């Protein structure tokens, strides 16, 4: 299985290597001893195992709010709408494999945390989508089919409050350059 993962999945850097090592894992207790949903817990576990001091999944709930706060303090946060407006080179230069993505699912009612793997480039439109891997995806650690960035028309007909809420919950969290400590034990 390990050889299959290395041959067929884009694995760049410690964060994604650790994430893909758990491909197919269904036991959420590896990542957190509490809670039902575990996408943020999986991401935090992977980051912590790679030496980043993201929120501890066993000390309290991990969710988009405290993951965003971590990246605001220790890395960078860019809204999905902001990134959608960048040129392709800026996307490639800024959002690297292993970055965190927070999106809305279930018709905008639930957030989901993903570890970014790669950009998807269309010959006509350039980069308009990306892929990732997450926990609690189909009940396991699994990769995502391409996910689209918001279009330039996304905000049409939305209230200022709806746009602000989307921008708060839907973002890329870019890691700081160097882990804060040695990798934590797994």
CSV table of C-alpha atoms in Angstrom, one decimal:
chain,number,residue,atom,x,y,z
A,1,UNK,CA,0.0,0.0,0.0
A,2,UNK,CA,2.8,2.4,0.9
A,3,UNK,CA,4.4,1.9,-2.6
A,4,UNK,CA,1.0,2.4,-4.3
A,5,UNK,CA,0.5,5.7,-2.4
A,6,UNK,CA,3.9,7.0,-3.3
A,7,UNK,CA,3.5,6.1,-7.0
A,8,UNK,CA,0.0,7.4,-7.5
A,9,UNK,CA,-0.4,10.4,-5.2
A,10,UNK,CA,1.4,13.7,-5.3
A,11,UNK,CA,3.4,13.6,-2.1
A,12,UNK,CA,5.5,16.7,-1.5
A,13,UNK,CA,6.9,17.5,1.9
A,14,UNK,CA,6.4,16.1,5.4
A,15,UNK,CA,2.8,17.2,5.8
A,16,UNK,CA,1.4,15.5,2.7
A,17,UNK,CA,3.6,12.4,3.2
A,18,UNK,CA,2.1,12.0,6.7
A,19,UNK,CA,-1.4,12.6,5.4
A,20,UNK,CA,-1.1,10.1,2.6
A,21,UNK,CA,0.4,7.4,4.9
A,22,UNK,CA,-3.1,7.3,6.5
A,23,UNK,CA,-5.0,7.1,3.2
A,24,UNK,CA,-8.1,4.9,3.9
A,25,UNK,CA,-7.8,5.2,7.7
A,26,UNK,CA,-11.3,5.0,9.2
A,27,UNK,CA,-10.5,5.2,12.9
A,28,UNK,CA,-10.9,8.8,14.0
A,29,UNK,CA,-9.5,7.9,17.5
A,30,UNK,CA,-6.0,8.1,16.0
A,31,UNK,CA,-6.5,11.8,15.6
A,32,UNK,CA,-8.7,12.8,18.5
A,33,UNK,CA,-10.4,11.1,21.4
A,34,UNK,CA,-13.4,13.3,21.3
A,35,UNK,CA,-16.0,14.7,18.9
A,36,UNK,CA,-17.8,13.2,15.9
A,37,UNK,CA,-16.5,15.1,12.9
A,38,UNK,CA,-12.7,14.8,12.5
A,39,UNK,CA,-11.5,16.7,9.4
A,40,UNK,CA,-9.9,19.5,11.4
A,41,UNK,CA,-8.6,17.0,13.9
A,42,UNK,CA,-6.9,15.0,11.2
A,43,UNK,CA,-5.3,18.1,9.7
A,44,UNK,CA,-4.1,19.3,13.1
A,45,UNK,CA,-2.8,15.8,13.9
A,46,UNK,CA,-0.8,15.8,10.7
A,47,UNK,CA,0.6,19.3,11.2
A,48,UNK,CA,1.5,18.5,14.8
A,49,UNK,CA,3.3,15.3,13.8
A,50,UNK,CA,5.2,17.5,11.3
A,51,UNK,CA,6.3,19.9,14.1
A,52,UNK,CA,3.7,22.7,13.8
A,53,UNK,CA,1.9,23.6,17.0
A,54,UNK,CA,-1.7,23.7,15.7
A,55,UNK,CA,-4.5,23.2,18.2
A,56,UNK,CA,-4.3,19.9,20.1
A,57,UNK,CA,-7.2,17.7,19.1
A,58,UNK,CA,-7.2,16.0,22.4
A,59,UNK,CA,-7.3,19.2,24.5
A,60,UNK,CA,-10.4,20.6,22.9
A,61,UNK,CA,-12.5,20.8,19.7
A,62,UNK,CA,-10.6,21.7,16.6
A,63,UNK,CA,-12.6,23.6,14.0
A,64,UNK,CA,-12.2,26.2,11.3
A,65,UNK,CA,-12.2,29.1,13.9
A,66,UNK,CA,-9.2,27.9,15.9
A,67,UNK,CA,-7.3,26.7,12.8
A,68,UNK,CA,-7.8,30.1,11.2
A,69,UNK,CA,-6.6,31.8,14.4
A,70,UNK,CA,-3.5,29.6,14.3
A,71,UNK,CA,-2.7,30.5,10.7
A,72,UNK,CA,-3.4,34.2,11.3
A,73,UNK,CA,-0.9,34.2,14.1
A,74,UNK,CA,1.8,31.8,12.7
A,75,UNK,CA,1.4,31.8,8.9
A,76,UNK,CA,-0.9,33.5,6.5
A,77,UNK,CA,-4.6,33.4,5.7
A,78,UNK,CA,-6.1,34.1,2.3
A,79,UNK,CA,-9.8,33.9,1.5
A,80,UNK,CA,-10.9,31.6,-1.3
A,81,UNK,CA,-12.4,34.6,-3.2
A,82,UNK,CA,-9.1,36.5,-2.9
A,83,UNK,CA,-7.1,33.5,-4.2
A,84,UNK,CA,-9.6,33.0,-7.1
A,85,UNK,CA,-8.7,36.5,-8.3
A,86,UNK,CA,-5.0,35.9,-8.4
A,87,UNK,CA,-3.1,35.1,-11.5
A,88,UNK,CA,-1.9,31.5,-11.9
A,89,UNK,CA,1.7,32.2,-11.0
A,90,UNK,CA,0.7,33.9,-7.8
A,91,UNK,CA,-1.5,30.9,-6.9
A,92,UNK,CA,1.4,28.5,-7.5
A,93,UNK,CA,3.9,30.7,-5.6
A,94,UNK,CA,1.7,31.3,-2.5
A,95,UNK,CA,-0.5,28.3,-1.9
A,96,UNK,CA,1.8,25.3,-1.6
A,97,UNK,CA,1.1,21.6,-1.1
A,98,UNK,CA,0.2,21.0,2.6
A,99,UNK,CA,-1.6,24.3,3.0
A,100,UNK,CA,-4.9,24.1,4.8
A,101,UNK,CA,-8.2,24.8,3.1
A,102,UNK,CA,-11.5,25.5,4.8
A,103,UNK,CA,-14.6,25.1,2.7
A,104,UNK,CA,-18.4,25.0,3.1
A,105,UNK,CA,-20.3,21.8,2.4
A,106,UNK,CA,-23.9,20.6,2.7
A,107,UNK,CA,-25.2,23.7,0.8
A,108,UNK,CA,-23.2,26.1,2.8
A,109,UNK,CA,-24.2,24.8,6.3
A,110,UNK,CA,-21.1,22.9,7.3
A,111,UNK,CA,-17.3,23.6,7.2
A,112,UNK,CA,-14.8,21.0,6.1
A,113,UNK,CA,-11.0,21.1,6.5
A,114,UNK,CA,-8.8,19.8,3.7
A,115,UNK,CA,-5.0,19.6,3.2
A,116,UNK,CA,-4.2,21.2,-0.2
A,117,UNK,CA,-2.3,18.9,-2.6
A,118,UNK,CA,-2.2,20.5,-6.0
A,119,UNK,CA,-3.7,23.0,-8.4
A,120,UNK,CA,-5.7,21.9,-11.4
A,121,UNK,CA,-5.0,23.9,-14.6
A,122,UNK,CA,-7.4,24.1,-17.5
A,123,UNK,CA,-5.8,24.9,-20.8
A,124,UNK,CA,-8.5,27.6,-21.5
A,125,UNK,CA,-9.2,29.1,-18.1
A,126,UNK,CA,-6.0,28.5,-16.2
A,127,UNK,CA,-6.1,27.5,-12.6
A,128,UNK,CA,-9.7,27.4,-11.3
A,129,UNK,CA,-9.6,24.2,-9.2
A,130,UNK,CA,-7.5,22.3,-6.7
A,131,UNK,CA,-7.3,18.9,-5.0
A,132,UNK,CA,-6.8,17.9,-1.4
A,133,UNK,CA,-6.9,15.1,1.2
A,134,UNK,CA,-8.9,15.1,4.4
A,135,UNK,CA,-10.1,13.1,7.3
A,136,UNK,CA,-13.8,12.4,7.7
A,137,UNK,CA,-14.2,12.3,3.9
A,138,UNK,CA,-16.5,9.4,3.1
A,139,UNK,CA,-15.9,8.3,6.7
A,140,UNK,CA,-12.1,8.0,6.2
A,141,UNK,CA,-8.9,9.7,5.2
A,142,UNK,CA,-9.4,10.2,1.5
A,143,UNK,CA,-8.5,12.4,-1.4
A,144,UNK,CA,-10.9,14.9,-3.0
A,145,UNK,CA,-12.0,15.2,-6.6
A,146,UNK,CA,-11.1,18.6,-7.9
A,147,UNK,CA,-12.7,21.4,-6.0
A,148,UNK,CA,-13.5,24.7,-7.7
A,149,UNK,CA,-12.5,28.1,-6.6
A,150,UNK,CA,-15.4,30.6,-6.4
A,151,UNK,CA,-16.1,32.2,-9.8
A,152,UNK,CA,-16.0,36.0,-10.2
A,153,UNK,CA,-19.9,35.9,-10.3
A,154,UNK,CA,-20.2,34.0,-7.0
A,155,UNK,CA,-21.1,37.0,-4.9
A,156,UNK,CA,-23.9,38.2,-7.2
A,157,UNK,CA,-27.2,38.4,-5.3
A,158,UNK,CA,-25.5,37.7,-1.9
A,159,UNK,CA,-25.8,40.1,1.0
A,160,UNK,CA,-22.8,41.7,2.6
A,161,UNK,CA,-23.3,39.5,5.6
A,162,UNK,CA,-23.3,36.3,3.5
A,163,UNK,CA,-20.1,37.4,1.7
A,164,UNK,CA,-18.4,38.2,5.0
A,165,UNK,CA,-19.4,34.9,6.5
A,166,UNK,CA,-18.1,33.0,3.4
A,167,UNK,CA,-14.8,34.9,3.5
A,168,UNK,CA,-14.4,34.1,7.2
A,169,UNK,CA,-15.1,30.4,6.9
A,170,UNK,CA,-13.6,29.7,3.4
A,171,UNK,CA,-9.9,30.2,3.3
A,172,UNK,CA,-6.4,28.9,2.6
A,173,UNK,CA,-4.1,28.7,5.7
A,174,UNK,CA,-0.5,28.8,4.6
A,175,UNK,CA,2.1,27.3,6.9
A,176,UNK,CA,5.0,29.2,8.3
A,177,UNK,CA,8.3,28.2,6.7
A,178,UNK,CA,9.8,26.3,9.6
A,179,UNK,CA,8.1,24.0,12.1
A,180,UNK,CA,8.0,25.5,15.6
A,181,UNK,CA,9.5,22.4,17.3
A,182,UNK,CA,10.7,18.9,16.5
A,183,UNK,CA,8.0,16.7,15.2
A,184,UNK,CA,5.7,15.4,17.9
A,185,UNK,CA,5.4,11.7,18.6
A,186,UNK,CA,2.7,9.9,16.6
